[in-house]
Amino acid sequence: MKILFDTNILISNFFLKSRLVTEKLAAIVAINDCYICDYSINEFAIKIFTKFSKTKEDLSKNIEKASTLMFDNKMYILLTSSKNDCIYKTRDPKDDPILNTAINNKMDLLITSDNDLLKYQTNKIKIQKLSDVLIHSVWSN
């Protein structure tokens, strides 16, 4: 299964440091093709910089540390977002690059906690909260 993680999943996993969520994400990642897009990485970097980093060197160290914690050294496939080419529109324009990246790259699932994305109706992609994915055992693929 091809899964794209929204920025808020990356941020919550880094900031909350929930062992249970980290283990469940690891289970999903272990048997699925997992993707992140450059738009999410940029959003994530800005959030880390504003919370923890005073200099660009700090930012670089924090992103490296976050990547190790979040991704457990597993390779994620990085996608280029469709920022300027958004056909599919949500209520919040900041969500459009994520949604369009997922649809344009034929993802099976977009995992998010963003209410606007969760309310978006389409037959192009399944959009779910991480907790719902864990309940429905996406890794039984």
PDB file of N, CA, C and O in Angstrom, residues 46-82:
ATOM      1  N   ILE A  46      10.086  24.354   9.690  1.00  0.00           N
ATOM      2  CA  ILE A  46       9.688  25.649  10.247  1.00  0.00           C
ATOM      3  C   ILE A  46       9.200  25.475  11.682  1.00  0.00           C
ATOM      4  O   ILE A  46       9.559  26.254  12.572  1.00  0.00           O
ATOM      5  N   LYS A  47       8.408  24.445  11.934  1.00  0.00           N
ATOM      6  CA  LYS A  47       7.891  24.198  13.283  1.00  0.00           C
ATOM      7  C   LYS A  47       9.039  23.907  14.261  1.00  0.00           C
ATOM      8  O   LYS A  47       9.074  24.450  15.366  1.00  0.00           O
ATOM      9  N   ILE A  48       9.990  23.083  13.855  1.00  0.00           N
ATOM     10  CA  ILE A  48      11.136  22.778  14.719  1.00  0.00           C
ATOM     11  C   ILE A  48      11.965  24.038  14.959  1.00  0.00           C
ATOM     12  O   ILE A  48      12.400  24.301  16.080  1.00  0.00           O
ATOM     13  N   PHE A  49      12.174  24.815  13.896  1.00  0.00           N
ATOM     14  CA  PHE A  49      12.981  26.028  14.034  1.00  0.00           C
ATOM     15  C   PHE A  49      12.340  26.987  15.033  1.00  0.00           C
ATOM     16  O   PHE A  49      13.018  27.537  15.895  1.00  0.00           O
ATOM     17  N   THR A  50      11.036  27.184  14.927  1.00  0.00           N
ATOM     18  CA  THR A  50      10.372  28.136  15.820  1.00  0.00           C
ATOM     19  C   THR A  50      10.325  27.641  17.262  1.00  0.00           C
ATOM     20  O   THR A  50      10.351  28.439  18.189  1.00  0.00           O
ATOM     21  N   LYS A  51      10.294  26.327  17.450  1.00  0.00           N
ATOM     22  CA  LYS A  51      10.220  25.777  18.810  1.00  0.00           C
ATOM     23  C   LYS A  51      11.589  25.608  19.470  1.00  0.00           C
ATOM     24  O   LYS A  51      11.744  25.859  20.652  1.00  0.00           O
ATOM     25  N   PHE A  52      12.571  25.110  18.706  1.00  0.00           N
ATOM     26  CA  PHE A  52      13.813  24.644  19.317  1.00  0.00           C
ATOM     27  C   PHE A  52      15.094  25.283  18.819  1.00  0.00           C
ATOM     28  O   PHE A  52      16.120  25.188  19.474  1.00  0.00           O
ATOM     29  N   SER A  53      15.091  25.842  17.649  1.00  0.00           N
ATOM     30  CA  SER A  53      16.344  26.225  17.011  1.00  0.00           C
ATOM     31  C   SER A  53      16.586  27.729  17.067  1.00  0.00           C
ATOM     32  O   SER A  53      15.693  28.517  16.823  1.00  0.00           O
ATOM     33  N   LYS A  54      17.796  28.085  17.360  1.00  0.00           N
ATOM     34  CA  LYS A  54      18.189  29.500  17.378  1.00  0.00           C
ATOM     35  C   LYS A  54      18.982  29.870  16.130  1.00  0.00           C
ATOM     36  O   LYS A  54      19.008  31.010  15.720  1.00  0.00           O
ATOM     37  N   THR A  55      19.655  28.887  15.552  1.00  0.00           N
ATOM     38  CA  THR A  55      20.471  29.135  14.365  1.00  0.00           C
ATOM     39  C   THR A  55      20.165  28.073  13.309  1.00  0.00           C
ATOM     40  O   THR A  55      19.525  27.064  13.604  1.00  0.00           O
ATOM     41  N   LYS A  56      20.662  28.285  12.100  1.00  0.00           N
ATOM     42  CA  LYS A  56      20.478  27.280  11.049  1.00  0.00           C
ATOM     43  C   LYS A  56      21.201  25.979  11.397  1.00  0.00           C
ATOM     44  O   LYS A  56      20.745  24.902  11.058  1.00  0.00           O
ATOM     45  N   GLU A  57      22.314  26.099  12.104  1.00  0.00           N
ATOM     46  CA  GLU A  57      23.036  24.902  12.538  1.00  0.00           C
ATOM     47  C   GLU A  57      22.174  24.098  13.515  1.00  0.00           C
ATOM     48  O   GLU A  57      22.092  22.873  13.426  1.00  0.00           O
ATOM     49  N   ASP A  58      21.520  24.802  14.449  1.00  0.00           N
ATOM     50  CA  ASP A  58      20.600  24.137  15.376  1.00  0.00           C
ATOM     51  C   ASP A  58      19.482  23.444  14.608  1.00  0.00           C
ATOM     52  O   ASP A  58      19.100  22.324  14.923  1.00  0.00           O
ATOM     53  N   LEU A  59      18.950  24.146  13.617  1.00  0.00           N
ATOM     54  CA  LEU A  59      17.863  23.589  12.816  1.00  0.00           C
ATOM     55  C   LEU A  59      18.315  22.291  12.153  1.00  0.00           C
ATOM     56  O   LEU A  59      17.614  21.280  12.204  1.00  0.00           O
ATOM     57  N   SER A  60      19.477  22.310  11.547  1.00  0.00           N
ATOM     58  CA  SER A  60      20.000  21.128  10.881  1.00  0.00           C
ATOM     59  C   SER A  60      20.145  19.960  11.855  1.00  0.00           C
ATOM     60  O   SER A  60      19.757  18.835  11.564  1.00  0.00           O
ATOM     61  N   LYS A  61      20.681  20.227  13.044  1.00  0.00           N
ATOM     62  CA  LYS A  61      20.843  19.183  14.063  1.00  0.00           C
ATOM     63  C   LYS A  61      19.490  18.638  14.509  1.00  0.00           C
ATOM     64  O   LYS A  61      19.322  17.437  14.675  1.00  0.00           O
ATOM     65  N   ASN A  62      18.524  19.540  14.712  1.00  0.00           N
ATOM     66  CA  ASN A  62      17.207  19.112  15.163  1.00  0.00           C
ATOM     67  C   ASN A  62      16.464  18.298  14.105  1.00  0.00           C
ATOM     68  O   ASN A  62      15.784  17.332  14.432  1.00  0.00           O
ATOM     69  N   ILE A  63      16.609  18.668  12.842  1.00  0.00           N
ATOM     70  CA  ILE A  63      15.968  17.891  11.782  1.00  0.00           C
ATOM     71  C   ILE A  63      16.595  16.511  11.682  1.00  0.00           C
ATOM     72  O   ILE A  63      15.906  15.506  11.541  1.00  0.00           O
ATOM     73  N   GLU A  64      17.916  16.450  11.802  1.00  0.00           N
ATOM     74  CA  GLU A  64      18.593  15.148  11.769  1.00  0.00           C
ATOM     75  C   GLU A  64      18.128  14.280  12.940  1.00  0.00           C
ATOM     76  O   GLU A  64      17.814  13.110  12.777  1.00  0.00           O
ATOM     77  N   LYS A  65      18.078  14.863  14.126  1.00  0.00           N
ATOM     78  CA  LYS A  65      17.612  14.150  15.315  1.00  0.00           C
ATOM     79  C   LYS A  65      16.156  13.705  15.135  1.00  0.00           C
ATOM     80  O   LYS A  65      15.806  12.565  15.424  1.00  0.00           O
ATOM     81  N   ALA A  66      15.318  14.602  14.613  1.00  0.00           N
ATOM     82  CA  ALA A  66      13.908  14.290  14.405  1.00  0.00           C
ATOM     83  C   ALA A  66      13.741  13.168  13.398  1.00  0.00           C
ATOM     84  O   ALA A  66      12.922  12.272  13.584  1.00  0.00           O
ATOM     85  N   SER A  67      14.528  13.196  12.336  1.00  0.00           N
ATOM     86  CA  SER A  67      14.433  12.153  11.318  1.00  0.00           C
ATOM     87  C   SER A  67      14.752  10.788  11.897  1.00  0.00           C
ATOM     88  O   SER A  67      14.093   9.803  11.600  1.00  0.00           O
ATOM     89  N   THR A  68      15.761  10.736  12.747  1.00  0.00           N
ATOM     90  CA  THR A  68      16.120   9.466  13.377  1.00  0.00           C
ATOM     91  C   THR A  68      14.999   8.984  14.286  1.00  0.00           C
ATOM     92  O   THR A  68      14.625   7.819  14.251  1.00  0.00           O
ATOM     93  N   LEU A  69      14.426   9.884  15.060  1.00  0.00           N
ATOM     94  CA  LEU A  69      13.339   9.511  15.969  1.00  0.00           C
ATOM     95  C   LEU A  69      12.078   9.118  15.209  1.00  0.00           C
ATOM     96  O   LEU A  69      11.446   8.119  15.513  1.00  0.00           O
ATOM     97  N   MET A  70      11.722   9.907  14.224  1.00  0.00           N
ATOM     98  CA  MET A  70      10.469   9.692  13.524  1.00  0.00           C
ATOM     99  C   MET A  70      10.521   8.507  12.589  1.00  0.00           C
ATOM    100  O   MET A  70       9.590   7.735  12.499  1.00  0.00           O
ATOM    101  N   PHE A  71      11.584   8.405  11.877  1.00  0.00           N
ATOM    102  CA  PHE A  71      11.627   7.434  10.805  1.00  0.00           C
ATOM    103  C   PHE A  71      12.398   6.175  11.160  1.00  0.00           C
ATOM    104  O   PHE A  71      12.483   5.261  10.371  1.00  0.00           O
ATOM    105  N   ASP A  72      12.972   6.147  12.357  1.00  0.00           N
ATOM    106  CA  ASP A  72      13.698   4.969  12.824  1.00  0.00           C
ATOM    107  C   ASP A  72      14.681   4.468  11.770  1.00  0.00           C
ATOM    108  O   ASP A  72      14.809   3.276  11.525  1.00  0.00           O
ATOM    109  N   ASN A  73      15.326   5.410  11.098  1.00  0.00           N
ATOM    110  CA  ASN A  73      16.332   5.128  10.068  1.00  0.00           C
ATOM    111  C   ASN A  73      15.788   4.364   8.859  1.00  0.00           C
ATOM    112  O   ASN A  73      16.551   3.837   8.080  1.00  0.00           O
ATOM    113  N   LYS A  74      14.466   4.267   8.700  1.00  0.00           N
ATOM    114  CA  LYS A  74      13.908   3.637   7.517  1.00  0.00           C
ATOM    115  C   LYS A  74      13.817   4.674   6.415  1.00  0.00           C
ATOM    116  O   LYS A  74      13.505   5.821   6.662  1.00  0.00           O
ATOM    117  N   MET A  75      14.066   4.271   5.216  1.00  0.00           N
ATOM    118  CA  MET A  75      14.012   5.178   4.084  1.00  0.00           C
ATOM    119  C   MET A  75      12.564   5.446   3.698  1.00  0.00           C
ATOM    120  O   MET A  75      11.800   4.524   3.473  1.00  0.00           O
ATOM    121  N   TYR A  76      12.195   6.698   3.690  1.00  0.00           N
ATOM    122  CA  TYR A  76      10.909   7.131   3.159  1.00  0.00           C
ATOM    123  C   TYR A  76      11.177   7.684   1.772  1.00  0.00           C
ATOM    124  O   TYR A  76      12.241   8.214   1.508  1.00  0.00           O
ATOM    125  N   ILE A  77      10.214   7.577   0.920  1.00  0.00           N
ATOM    126  CA  ILE A  77      10.360   8.102  -0.418  1.00  0.00           C
ATOM    127  C   ILE A  77       9.855   9.541  -0.404  1.00  0.00           C
ATOM    128  O   ILE A  77       8.737   9.812   0.025  1.00  0.00           O
ATOM    129  N   LEU A  78      10.695  10.450  -0.834  1.00  0.00           N
ATOM    130  CA  LEU A  78      10.357  11.875  -0.827  1.00  0.00           C
ATOM    131  C   LEU A  78       9.711  12.253  -2.153  1.00  0.00           C
ATOM    132  O   LEU A  78      10.239  11.955  -3.218  1.00  0.00           O
ATOM    133  N   LEU A  79       8.563  12.884  -2.070  1.00  0.00           N
ATOM    134  CA  LEU A  79       7.850  13.349  -3.257  1.00  0.00           C
ATOM    135  C   LEU A  79       7.912  14.863  -3.339  1.00  0.00           C
ATOM    136  O   LEU A  79       7.925  15.537  -2.314  1.00  0.00           O
ATOM    137  N   THR A  80       7.908  15.369  -4.548  1.00  0.00           N
ATOM    138  CA  THR A  80       7.830  16.813  -4.746  1.00  0.00           C
ATOM    139  C   THR A  80       6.363  17.199  -4.743  1.00  0.00           C
ATOM    140  O   THR A  80       5.558  16.587  -5.439  1.00  0.00           O
ATOM    141  N   SER A  81       6.033  18.190  -3.951  1.00  0.00           N
ATOM    142  CA  SER A  81       4.629  18.598  -3.830  1.00  0.00           C
ATOM    143  C   SER A  81       4.149  19.327  -5.071  1.00  0.00           C
ATOM    144  O   SER A  81       4.938  19.853  -5.847  1.00  0.00           O
ATOM    145  N   SER A  82       2.846  19.343  -5.210  1.00  0.00           N
ATOM    146  CA  SER A  82       2.205  19.984  -6.351  1.00  0.00           C
ATOM    147  C   SER A  82       1.708  21.373  -5.965  1.00  0.00           C
ATOM    148  O   SER A  82       0.562  21.724  -6.196  1.00  0.00           O
TER     149      SER A  82
END
